[in-house]
PDB file of C-alpha atoms in Angstrom:
ATOM      1  CA  MET F  58     -16.390  13.185  14.684  1.00 49.00           C
ATOM      2  CA  SER F  59     -15.810  13.993  10.993  1.00 64.00           C
ATOM      3  CA  GLN F  60     -16.801  17.400   9.657  1.00 78.00           C
ATOM      4  CA  LYS F  61     -18.641  17.544   6.322  1.00 81.00           C
ATOM      5  CA  ILE F  62     -18.423  20.349   3.771  1.00 83.00           C
ATOM      6  CA  THR F  63     -22.089  21.184   3.273  1.00 86.00           C
ATOM      7  CA  PRO F  64     -23.773  23.349   0.613  1.00 85.00           C
ATOM      8  CA  GLU F  65     -24.592  25.832   3.381  1.00 85.00           C
ATOM      9  CA  LEU F  66     -20.917  26.150   4.284  1.00 87.00           C
ATOM     10  CA  ARG F  67     -19.968  26.683   0.643  1.00 85.00           C
ATOM     11  CA  ARG F  68     -22.564  29.451   0.311  1.00 84.00           C
ATOM     12  CA  TRP F  69     -21.230  31.121   3.446  1.00 86.00           C
ATOM     13  CA  ILE F  70     -17.638  31.019   2.122  1.00 83.00           C
ATOM     14  CA  ILE F  71     -18.724  32.610  -1.172  1.00 83.00           C
ATOM     15  CA  GLU F  72     -20.648  35.297   0.718  1.00 79.00           C
ATOM     16  CA  GLN F  73     -17.582  36.153   2.802  1.00 78.00           C
ATOM     17  CA  ALA F  74     -15.353  36.323  -0.273  1.00 73.00           C
ATOM     18  CA  SER F  75     -17.895  38.477  -2.141  1.00 71.00           C
ATOM     19  CA  ALA F  76     -18.010  40.831   0.853  1.00 67.00           C
ATOM     20  CA  GLY F  77     -14.278  41.415   0.496  1.00 61.00           C
ATOM     21  CA  PHE F  78     -12.940  39.360   3.416  1.00 65.00           C
ATOM     22  CA  GLN F  79      -9.464  37.943   2.788  1.00 61.00           C
ATOM     23  CA  PRO F  80      -9.101  34.118   2.814  1.00 67.00           C
ATOM     24  CA  GLU F  81      -6.915  34.291   5.920  1.00 64.00           C
ATOM     25  CA  ALA F  82      -9.705  36.059   7.837  1.00 68.00           C
ATOM     26  CA  VAL F  83     -12.351  33.581   6.664  1.00 76.00           C
ATOM     27  CA  LEU F  84     -10.118  30.667   7.620  1.00 75.00           C
ATOM     28  CA  ALA F  85      -9.486  32.148  11.091  1.00 72.00           C
ATOM     29  CA  SER F  86     -13.234  32.583  11.596  1.00 77.00           C
ATOM     30  CA  MET F  87     -13.903  28.955  10.665  1.00 81.00           C
ATOM     31  CA  VAL F  88     -11.202  27.632  12.983  1.00 78.00           C
ATOM     32  CA  ALA F  89     -12.492  29.843  15.814  1.00 76.00           C
ATOM     33  CA  SER F  90     -15.944  28.328  15.251  1.00 78.00           C
ATOM     34  CA  GLY F  91     -14.611  24.810  15.750  1.00 80.00           C
ATOM     35  CA  TRP F  92     -13.678  23.710  12.245  1.00 83.00           C
ATOM     36  CA  ASN F  93     -10.613  21.540  11.808  1.00 79.00           C
ATOM     37  CA  GLU F  94      -8.021  23.675   9.986  1.00 74.00           C
ATOM     38  CA  ALA F  95      -7.315  21.099   7.256  1.00 75.00           C
ATOM     39  CA  VAL F  96     -11.044  20.684   6.560  1.00 81.00           C
ATOM     40  CA  ALA F  97     -11.495  24.466   6.525  1.00 80.00           C
ATOM     41  CA  VAL F  98      -8.618  24.968   4.055  1.00 79.00           C
ATOM     42  CA  ASN F  99     -10.002  22.250   1.775  1.00 79.00           C
ATOM     43  CA  ALA F 100     -13.504  23.751   1.914  1.00 82.00           C
ATOM     44  CA  MET F 101     -12.234  27.237   1.073  1.00 79.00           C
ATOM     45  CA  GLU F 102      -9.944  26.156  -1.750  1.00 76.00           C
ATOM     46  CA  SER F 103     -12.438  23.893  -3.501  1.00 79.00           C
ATOM     47  CA  THR F 104     -15.369  26.304  -3.069  1.00 81.00           C
ATOM     48  CA  LEU F 105     -13.573  29.414  -4.290  1.00 75.00           C
ATOM     49  CA  ARG F 106     -11.885  27.544  -7.145  1.00 72.00           C
ATOM     50  CA  GLU F 107     -15.236  26.329  -8.505  1.00 76.00           C
ATOM     51  CA  HIS F 108     -16.905  29.709  -7.882  1.00 72.00           C
ATOM     52  CA  LEU F 109     -14.260  31.546  -9.910  1.00 66.00           C
ATOM     53  CA  ARG F 110     -14.410  29.011 -12.722  1.00 69.00           C
ATOM     54  CA  ASP F 111     -18.210  29.204 -13.016  1.00 71.00           C
ATOM     55  CA  ASN F 112     -18.674  32.948 -12.394  1.00 70.00           C
ATOM     56  CA  PRO F 113     -17.059  35.282 -14.975  1.00 65.00           C
ATOM     57  CA  ALA F 114     -17.793  38.373 -12.880  1.00 62.00           C
ATOM     58  CA  ALA F 115     -16.063  36.860  -9.877  1.00 57.00           C
ATOM     59  CA  MET F 116     -13.130  35.894 -12.069  1.00 58.00           C
ATOM     60  CA  ALA F 117     -12.811  39.475 -13.336  1.00 58.00           C
ATOM     61  CA  GLN F 118     -12.816  40.749  -9.774  1.00 55.00           C
ATOM     62  CA  ALA F 119     -10.166  38.202  -8.835  1.00 51.00           C
ATOM     63  CA  GLN F 120      -8.035  39.321 -11.764  1.00 52.00           C
ATOM     64  CA  ALA F 121      -8.148  42.832 -10.357  1.00 51.00           C
ATOM     65  CA  VAL F 122      -6.797  41.428  -7.121  1.00 48.00           C
ATOM     66  CA  ALA F 123      -4.048  39.784  -9.135  1.00 46.00           C
ATOM     67  CA  GLN F 124      -3.005  43.166 -10.477  1.00 50.00           C
ATOM     68  CA  ALA F 125      -2.698  44.393  -6.908  1.00 48.00           C
ATOM     69  CA  GLN F 126      -0.224  41.635  -6.141  1.00 47.00           C
ATOM     70  CA  THR F 127       2.650  43.818  -7.280  1.00 46.00           C
ATOM     71  CA  GLN F 128       1.885  46.048  -4.299  1.00 47.00           C
ATOM     72  CA  ASP F 129       0.912  43.238  -1.892  1.00 49.00           C
ATOM     73  CA  PRO F 130       2.401  39.859  -2.914  1.00 53.00           C
ATOM     74  CA  SER F 131       0.686  38.108   0.003  1.00 58.00           C
ATOM     75  CA  VAL F 132      -2.645  38.293  -1.871  1.00 65.00           C
ATOM     76  CA  GLY F 133      -3.572  35.047  -3.603  1.00 85.00           C
ATOM     77  CA  VAL F 134      -4.628  35.034  -7.273  1.00 92.00           C
ATOM     78  CA  PRO F 135      -6.760  32.682  -9.402  1.00 94.00           C
ATOM     79  CA  VAL F 136      -4.880  29.629 -10.642  1.00 97.00           C
ATOM     80  CA  PRO F 137      -5.559  26.948 -13.266  1.00 98.00           C
ATOM     81  CA  ASP F 138      -7.181  23.736 -12.102  1.00 97.00           C
ATOM     82  CA  PHE F 139      -8.960  20.635 -13.322  1.00 98.00           C
ATOM     83  CA  ALA F 140     -12.710  19.964 -12.946  1.00 96.00           C
ATOM     84  CA  LEU F 141     -12.370  17.483 -10.092  1.00 97.00           C
ATOM     85  CA  SER F 142     -15.278  18.431  -7.817  1.00 93.00           C
ATOM     86  CA  GLU F 143     -17.086  15.167  -8.603  1.00 94.00           C
ATOM     87  CA  SER F 144     -13.954  13.006  -8.254  1.00 95.00           C
ATOM     88  CA  PRO F 145     -13.809  11.766 -11.870  1.00 97.00           C
ATOM     89  CA  ARG F 146     -11.527   8.875 -12.758  1.00 98.00           C
ATOM     90  CA  GLN F 147     -10.889  10.411 -16.180  1.00 98.00           C
ATOM     91  CA  LEU F 148     -11.003  13.850 -17.789  1.00 98.00           C
ATOM     92  CA  ASP F 149     -12.025  14.637 -21.368  1.00 98.00           C
ATOM     93  CA  ALA F 150      -9.129  16.379 -23.129  1.00 98.00           C
ATOM     94  CA  GLY F 151     -10.996  16.651 -26.419  1.00 96.00           C
ATOM     95  CA  ASP F 152      -8.970  14.170 -28.430  1.00 96.00           C
ATOM     96  CA  ARG F 153      -8.288  11.640 -25.659  1.00 97.00           C
ATOM     97  CA  MET F 154      -9.338  10.655 -22.143  1.00 98.00           C
ATOM     98  CA  VAL F 155      -6.775  11.460 -19.465  1.00 98.00           C
ATOM     99  CA  ASP F 156      -6.563   9.469 -16.227  1.00 98.00           C
ATOM    100  CA  VAL F 157      -6.677  11.120 -12.805  1.00 98.00           C
ATOM    101  CA  VAL F 158      -4.105   9.149 -10.802  1.00 98.00           C
ATOM    102  CA  VAL F 159      -3.509  11.197  -7.626  1.00 97.00           C
ATOM    103  CA  THR F 160      -4.885  14.460  -6.220  1.00 98.00           C
ATOM    104  CA  LEU F 161      -3.631  16.505  -3.282  1.00 97.00           C
ATOM    105  CA  ASN F 162      -5.246  19.730  -2.074  1.00 95.00           C
ATOM    106  CA  ASN F 163      -2.532  21.436  -0.021  1.00 93.00           C
ATOM    107  CA  PRO F 164      -0.380  21.898  -1.972  1.00 96.00           C
ATOM    108  CA  ARG F 165      -2.525  21.462  -5.064  1.00 97.00           C
ATOM    109  CA  VAL F 166      -0.897  18.530  -6.867  1.00 98.00           C
ATOM    110  CA  VAL F 167      -2.564  16.377  -9.522  1.00 98.00           C
ATOM    111  CA  VAL F 168      -0.904  13.398 -11.199  1.00 98.00           C
ATOM    112  CA  LEU F 169      -2.288  12.554 -14.640  1.00 98.00           C
ATOM    113  CA  GLY F 170      -1.985   9.381 -16.669  1.00 98.00           C
ATOM    114  CA  ASN F 171      -2.096   9.058 -20.455  1.00 98.00           C
ATOM    115  CA  LEU F 172      -1.757  12.788 -21.086  1.00 98.00           C
ATOM    116  CA  LEU F 173       0.586  12.126 -24.020  1.00 98.00           C
ATOM    117  CA  SER F 174       0.766   9.195 -26.407  1.00 98.00           C
ATOM    118  CA  VAL F 175       3.964   7.206 -26.937  1.00 98.00           C
ATOM    119  CA  GLU F 176       4.262   8.713 -30.421  1.00 98.00           C
ATOM    120  CA  GLU F 177       3.941  12.275 -29.078  1.00 98.00           C
ATOM    121  CA  CYS F 178       6.609  11.626 -26.453  1.00 98.00           C
ATOM    122  CA  GLU F 179       9.016  10.268 -29.065  1.00 98.00           C
ATOM    123  CA  ALA F 180       8.322  13.158 -31.460  1.00 98.00           C
ATOM    124  CA  LEU F 181       9.029  15.765 -28.779  1.00 98.00           C
ATOM    125  CA  ILE F 182      12.299  14.072 -27.844  1.00 98.00           C
ATOM    126  CA  GLU F 183      13.489  13.814 -31.445  1.00 98.00           C
ATOM    127  CA  SER F 184      12.542  17.418 -32.239  1.00 97.00           C
ATOM    128  CA  ALA F 185      14.332  18.667 -29.122  1.00 97.00           C
ATOM    129  CA  ARG F 186      17.471  16.512 -29.294  1.00 95.00           C
ATOM    130  CA  PRO F 187      19.467  18.562 -31.860  1.00 95.00           C
ATOM    131  CA  ARG F 188      18.852  21.806 -29.937  1.00 94.00           C
ATOM    132  CA  LEU F 189      19.881  20.743 -26.437  1.00 94.00           C
ATOM    133  CA  ALA F 190      22.230  22.972 -24.454  1.00 90.00           C
ATOM    134  CA  ARG F 191      23.178  23.266 -20.769  1.00 71.00           C
ATOM    135  CA  SER F 192      20.032  24.264 -18.846  1.00 67.00           C
ATOM    136  CA  LEU F 193      19.876  27.772 -17.440  1.00 53.00           C
ATOM    137  CA  THR F 194      17.794  29.245 -14.633  1.00 56.00           C
ATOM    138  CA  VAL F 195      16.116  32.645 -14.490  1.00 56.00           C
ATOM    139  CA  GLN F 196      18.327  35.184 -12.734  1.00 51.00           C
ATOM    140  CA  THR F 197      15.866  37.226 -10.696  1.00 51.00           C
ATOM    141  CA  LYS F 198      18.535  39.711  -9.655  1.00 58.00           C
ATOM    142  CA  THR F 199      18.752  41.002 -13.239  1.00 51.00           C
ATOM    143  CA  GLY F 200      15.890  39.405 -15.172  1.00 47.00           C
ATOM    144  CA  GLY F 201      18.328  37.415 -17.302  1.00 48.00           C
ATOM    145  CA  GLU F 202      19.490  33.774 -17.251  1.00 50.00           C
ATOM    146  CA  GLU F 203      22.468  31.970 -15.736  1.00 50.00           C
ATOM    147  CA  GLU F 204      24.026  28.552 -15.247  1.00 54.00           C
ATOM    148  CA  ASN F 205      23.205  27.102 -11.837  1.00 59.00           C
ATOM    149  CA  GLU F 206      25.053  24.224 -10.182  1.00 65.00           C
ATOM    150  CA  ASP F 207      21.715  23.084  -8.707  1.00 61.00           C
ATOM    151  CA  ARG F 208      20.465  22.289 -12.209  1.00 61.00           C
ATOM    152  CA  THR F 209      22.579  19.860 -14.214  1.00 69.00           C
ATOM    153  CA  SER F 210      20.322  18.938 -17.125  1.00 79.00           C
ATOM    154  CA  SER F 211      20.388  19.911 -20.795  1.00 91.00           C
ATOM    155  CA  GLY F 212      17.376  21.557 -22.388  1.00 94.00           C
ATOM    156  CA  MET F 213      15.723  23.695 -25.043  1.00 94.00           C
ATOM    157  CA  PHE F 214      12.533  25.701 -25.544  1.00 96.00           C
ATOM    158  CA  PHE F 215       9.840  25.305 -28.157  1.00 96.00           C
ATOM    159  CA  ALA F 216       7.826  28.343 -29.188  1.00 96.00           C
ATOM    160  CA  ARG F 217       4.091  27.942 -28.639  1.00 97.00           C
ATOM    161  CA  GLY F 218       2.649  25.857 -31.472  1.00 97.00           C
ATOM    162  CA  GLU F 219       6.074  25.324 -33.048  1.00 97.00           C
ATOM    163  CA  THR F 220       5.441  21.713 -34.103  1.00 97.00           C
ATOM    164  CA  PRO F 221       2.191  19.787 -34.661  1.00 96.00           C
ATOM    165  CA  GLU F 222       2.830  17.739 -31.503  1.00 97.00           C
ATOM    166  CA  VAL F 223       3.496  20.849 -29.414  1.00 98.00           C
ATOM    167  CA  ALA F 224       0.340  22.557 -30.680  1.00 98.00           C
ATOM    168  CA  LEU F 225      -1.807  19.487 -30.043  1.00 98.00           C
ATOM    169  CA  VAL F 226      -0.591  18.964 -26.472  1.00 98.00           C
ATOM    170  CA  GLU F 227      -0.856  22.674 -25.667  1.00 98.00           C
ATOM    171  CA  ALA F 228      -4.498  22.689 -26.768  1.00 98.00           C
ATOM    172  CA  ARG F 229      -5.113  19.598 -24.654  1.00 98.00           C
ATOM    173  CA  ILE F 230      -3.637  21.294 -21.570  1.00 98.00           C
ATOM    174  CA  ALA F 231      -5.615  24.505 -22.109  1.00 98.00           C
ATOM    175  CA  ARG F 232      -8.857  22.537 -22.334  1.00 98.00           C
ATOM    176  CA  LEU F 233      -8.169  20.419 -19.260  1.00 98.00           C
ATOM    177  CA  LEU F 234      -7.218  23.387 -17.089  1.00 98.00           C
ATOM    178  CA  ASN F 235      -9.677  25.909 -18.550  1.00 96.00           C
ATOM    179  CA  TRP F 236      -6.762  28.340 -18.847  1.00 97.00           C
ATOM    180  CA  PRO F 237      -6.036  30.440 -21.953  1.00 97.00           C
ATOM    181  CA  LEU F 238      -3.507  28.831 -24.263  1.00 97.00           C
ATOM    182  CA  GLU F 239      -1.757  32.179 -24.688  1.00 97.00           C
ATOM    183  CA  ASN F 240      -1.096  32.347 -20.930  1.00 97.00           C
ATOM    184  CA  GLY F 241       1.384  29.497 -21.234  1.00 97.00           C
ATOM    185  CA  GLU F 242       5.109  29.676 -21.814  1.00 97.00           C
ATOM    186  CA  GLY F 243       6.524  27.480 -24.562  1.00 97.00           C
ATOM    187  CA  PHE F 244       7.435  23.905 -23.665  1.00 97.00           C
ATOM    188  CA  GLN F 245      10.867  23.386 -22.173  1.00 96.00           C
ATOM    189  CA  VAL F 246      12.217  19.916 -22.928  1.00 97.00           C
ATOM    190  CA  LEU F 247      14.928  18.659 -20.559  1.00 96.00           C
ATOM    191  CA  ASN F 248      17.281  15.693 -20.684  1.00 96.00           C
ATOM    192  CA  TYR F 249      18.878  14.307 -17.515  1.00 96.00           C
ATOM    193  CA  LYS F 250      21.822  11.901 -17.807  1.00 95.00           C
ATOM    194  CA  PRO F 251      22.877   9.623 -14.909  1.00 95.00           C
ATOM    195  CA  GLY F 252      23.682  11.785 -11.886  1.00 95.00           C
ATOM    196  CA  ALA F 253      21.877  14.842 -13.247  1.00 94.00           C
ATOM    197  CA  GLU F 254      19.275  16.501 -11.046  1.00 94.00           C
ATOM    198  CA  TYR F 255      17.471  19.740 -10.231  1.00 94.00           C
ATOM    199  CA  LYS F 256      17.675  20.466  -6.520  1.00 93.00           C
ATOM    200  CA  PRO F 257      14.498  21.615  -4.713  1.00 95.00           C
ATOM    201  CA  HIS F 258      13.315  25.064  -5.770  1.00 95.00           C
ATOM    202  CA  TYR F 259      10.208  27.170  -6.426  1.00 96.00           C
ATOM    203  CA  ASP F 260       8.945  28.041  -9.906  1.00 96.00           C
ATOM    204  CA  TYR F 261       7.463  31.456  -9.073  1.00 96.00           C
ATOM    205  CA  PHE F 262       9.599  34.575  -9.339  1.00 94.00           C
ATOM    206  CA  ASP F 263      10.748  35.972  -6.008  1.00 92.00           C
ATOM    207  CA  PRO F 264       9.042  39.392  -5.598  1.00 89.00           C
ATOM    208  CA  SER F 265      11.911  40.631  -3.433  1.00 86.00           C
ATOM    209  CA  GLU F 266      14.485  40.306  -6.226  1.00 88.00           C
ATOM    210  CA  PRO F 267      15.261  43.423  -8.309  1.00 86.00           C
ATOM    211  CA  GLY F 268      14.950  41.632 -11.662  1.00 88.00           C
ATOM    212  CA  THR F 269      11.463  40.269 -11.022  1.00 89.00           C
ATOM    213  CA  PRO F 270       9.499  43.311 -12.332  1.00 90.00           C
ATOM    214  CA  THR F 271      11.271  42.893 -15.695  1.00 88.00           C
ATOM    215  CA  ILE F 272      10.340  39.195 -15.836  1.00 91.00           C
ATOM    216  CA  LEU F 273       6.703  39.884 -14.902  1.00 92.00           C
ATOM    217  CA  ARG F 274       6.213  42.246 -17.867  1.00 90.00           C
ATOM    218  CA  ARG F 275       5.997  39.198 -20.142  1.00 92.00           C
ATOM    219  CA  GLY F 276       2.823  37.805 -18.564  1.00 94.00           C
ATOM    220  CA  GLY F 277       2.770  38.271 -14.824  1.00 94.00           C
ATOM    221  CA  GLN F 278       3.714  35.626 -12.288  1.00 96.00           C
ATOM    222  CA  ARG F 279       3.907  31.935 -12.935  1.00 97.00           C
ATOM    223  CA  VAL F 280       0.893  30.363 -11.206  1.00 98.00           C
ATOM    224  CA  ALA F 281       1.187  26.678 -12.145  1.00 98.00           C
ATOM    225  CA  THR F 282       3.557  24.054 -13.521  1.00 98.00           C
ATOM    226  CA  LEU F 283       2.936  20.893 -15.548  1.00 98.00           C
ATOM    227  CA  VAL F 284       5.798  18.395 -15.840  1.00 98.00           C
ATOM    228  CA  MET F 285       5.278  15.757 -18.535  1.00 98.00           C
ATOM    229  CA  TYR F 286       7.351  12.564 -18.607  1.00 98.00           C
ATOM    230  CA  LEU F 287       8.549  11.634 -22.084  1.00 98.00           C
ATOM    231  CA  ASN F 288      10.394   8.436 -21.144  1.00 98.00           C
ATOM    232  CA  GLU F 289      11.184   6.251 -18.135  1.00 98.00           C
ATOM    233  CA  PRO F 290      14.650   6.144 -16.546  1.00 98.00           C
ATOM    234  CA  THR F 291      15.524   2.714 -15.132  1.00 97.00           C
ATOM    235  CA  ARG F 292      16.058   4.117 -11.623  1.00 98.00           C
ATOM    236  CA  GLY F 293      15.703   7.544 -10.031  1.00 98.00           C
ATOM    237  CA  GLY F 294      14.555  10.778 -11.607  1.00 98.00           C
ATOM    238  CA  GLY F 295      11.280  11.272  -9.724  1.00 98.00           C
ATOM    239  CA  THR F 296       9.704  14.664  -9.053  1.00 98.00           C
ATOM    240  CA  THR F 297       9.906  15.355  -5.324  1.00 98.00           C
ATOM    241  CA  PHE F 298       7.884  17.655  -3.060  1.00 98.00           C
ATOM    242  CA  PRO F 299       9.957  17.809   0.158  1.00 97.00           C
ATOM    243  CA  ASP F 300       7.412  19.814   2.178  1.00 95.00           C
ATOM    244  CA  VAL F 301       4.842  17.017   1.942  1.00 96.00           C
ATOM    245  CA  GLY F 302       7.061  13.951   1.500  1.00 97.00           C
ATOM    246  CA  LEU F 303       5.742  13.196  -1.997  1.00 98.00           C
ATOM    247  CA  GLU F 304       7.667  11.725  -4.934  1.00 98.00           C
ATOM    248  CA  VAL F 305       6.075  11.229  -8.353  1.00 98.00           C
ATOM    249  CA  ALA F 306       7.603   8.479 -10.482  1.00 98.00           C
ATOM    250  CA  PRO F 307       8.521   9.388 -14.081  1.00 98.00           C
ATOM    251  CA  VAL F 308       6.165   7.256 -16.196  1.00 98.00           C
ATOM    252  CA  ARG F 309       6.085   7.898 -19.945  1.00 98.00           C
ATOM    253  CA  GLY F 310       2.958   9.790 -21.004  1.00 98.00           C
ATOM    254  CA  ASN F 311       2.078  10.798 -17.436  1.00 98.00           C
ATOM    255  CA  ALA F 312       2.379  14.274 -15.916  1.00 98.00           C
ATOM    256  CA  VAL F 313       2.341  16.043 -12.577  1.00 98.00           C
ATOM    257  CA  PHE F 314       0.602  19.407 -12.166  1.00 98.00           C
ATOM    258  CA  PHE F 315       0.918  21.808  -9.248  1.00 98.00           C
ATOM    259  CA  SER F 316      -0.259  25.378  -8.703  1.00 98.00           C
ATOM    260  CA  TYR F 317       0.741  28.275  -6.457  1.00 97.00           C
ATOM    261  CA  ASP F 318      -1.541  31.276  -5.911  1.00 95.00           C
ATOM    262  CA  ARG F 319       1.159  33.531  -4.439  1.00 94.00           C
ATOM    263  CA  PRO F 320       4.955  33.755  -4.707  1.00 94.00           C
ATOM    264  CA  TYR F 321       5.658  32.516  -1.192  1.00 92.00           C
ATOM    265  CA  PRO F 322       6.884  29.278   0.452  1.00 93.00           C
ATOM    266  CA  SER F 323       3.482  29.048   2.175  1.00 91.00           C
ATOM    267  CA  THR F 324       2.236  27.467  -1.077  1.00 94.00           C
ATOM    268  CA  ARG F 325       4.303  24.385  -0.122  1.00 95.00           C
ATOM    269  CA  THR F 326       5.363  23.947  -3.760  1.00 97.00           C
ATOM    270  CA  LEU F 327       9.047  23.373  -3.109  1.00 97.00           C
ATOM    271  CA  HIS F 328       9.943  20.668  -5.619  1.00 98.00           C
ATOM    272  CA  GLY F 329      12.890  19.120  -7.374  1.00 97.00           C
ATOM    273  CA  GLY F 330      14.045  16.562  -9.898  1.00 97.00           C
ATOM    274  CA  ALA F 331      15.705  13.701  -8.032  1.00 97.00           C
ATOM    275  CA  PRO F 332      19.031  12.450  -9.439  1.00 97.00           C
ATOM    276  CA  VAL F 333      18.826   9.928 -12.244  1.00 97.00           C
ATOM    277  CA  ILE F 334      20.517   6.766 -10.971  1.00 98.00           C
ATOM    278  CA  GLU F 335      20.366   4.601 -14.088  1.00 98.00           C
ATOM    279  CA  GLY F 336      19.284   5.390 -17.635  1.00 98.00           C
ATOM    280  CA  GLU F 337      18.254   8.906 -18.675  1.00 97.00           C
ATOM    281  CA  LYS F 338      15.187  11.059 -18.193  1.00 98.00           C
ATOM    282  CA  TRP F 339      13.329  13.258 -20.684  1.00 98.00           C
ATOM    283  CA  ILE F 340      10.611  15.666 -19.567  1.00 98.00           C
ATOM    284  CA  ALA F 341       8.661  18.563 -21.039  1.00 98.00           C
ATOM    285  CA  THR F 342       7.686  21.377 -18.684  1.00 98.00           C
ATOM    286  CA  LYS F 343       4.841  23.836 -19.214  1.00 98.00           C
ATOM    287  CA  TRP F 344       4.671  26.941 -17.011  1.00 98.00           C
ATOM    288  CA  LEU F 345       1.418  28.883 -16.868  1.00 98.00           C
ATOM    289  CA  ARG F 346       1.262  32.636 -16.254  1.00 97.00           C
ATOM    290  CA  GLU F 347      -1.397  35.005 -14.906  1.00 97.00           C
ATOM    291  CA  ARG F 348      -1.778  36.767 -18.268  1.00 95.00           C
ATOM    292  CA  GLU F 349      -0.772  36.373 -21.887  1.00 95.00           C
ATOM    293  CA  PHE F 350       2.879  35.390 -22.168  1.00 95.00           C
ATOM    294  CA  VAL F 351       4.676  37.398 -24.844  1.00 92.00           C
TER     295      VAL F 351
END
């Protein structure tokens, strides 16, 4: 027999959260009462996400919890998300309608269509091309950067609002996700030649590494990633999520979004850029932080 997420259940979840019970305890209580675990997780995530978005006081309280994450990284924090509670086919980005292609709740993955126009994709590629260099990864042991054999692309960073196209797309993303524009890092544009890849990894900063506190001073943890496809390789180059057996095809103008409310593998956000087999791949990545990124 299927279990339905009722308004009464949603009210009960909000009451438990407002009383200070941790999500793990609420989930355990639901499962003990006979709820299917997957249904319970979905009910909690969707209910609390909408509650935080619509209740400024609750959001402020959740931000206080986020500050405590430096002492207890197992505590989840608010993350960006789209307004998908009514299962819309499209979302209003202000200057264009964006298609909702695929949604997944655990992990939270949303594939978007028509996020960027063909002209915007071409402009980003041409602006980035002269500044490409071997891609680096964040070195969490020191807080610096390093070459990594797992990442064999070339790339560059735009400052926020650096070009008209960058500014326009950044505003579009902020509106869609209801997340402050200033909480985003600048776009990173990457180019993958045949054979290039980025092996599976996490985007959050490992709290156990000594360099992480230095990195977090610039805006707190990363809490979400948006990968935008600027062209279409002939074969290969998809974005993979090994924990859930998902691969997103690189389609020009489309994007894949995923969020992670804590810096732990339990978020199931292990992901990678599959090797390009034929042609080349161009993407622009936007990482979103807890606070203003400076």
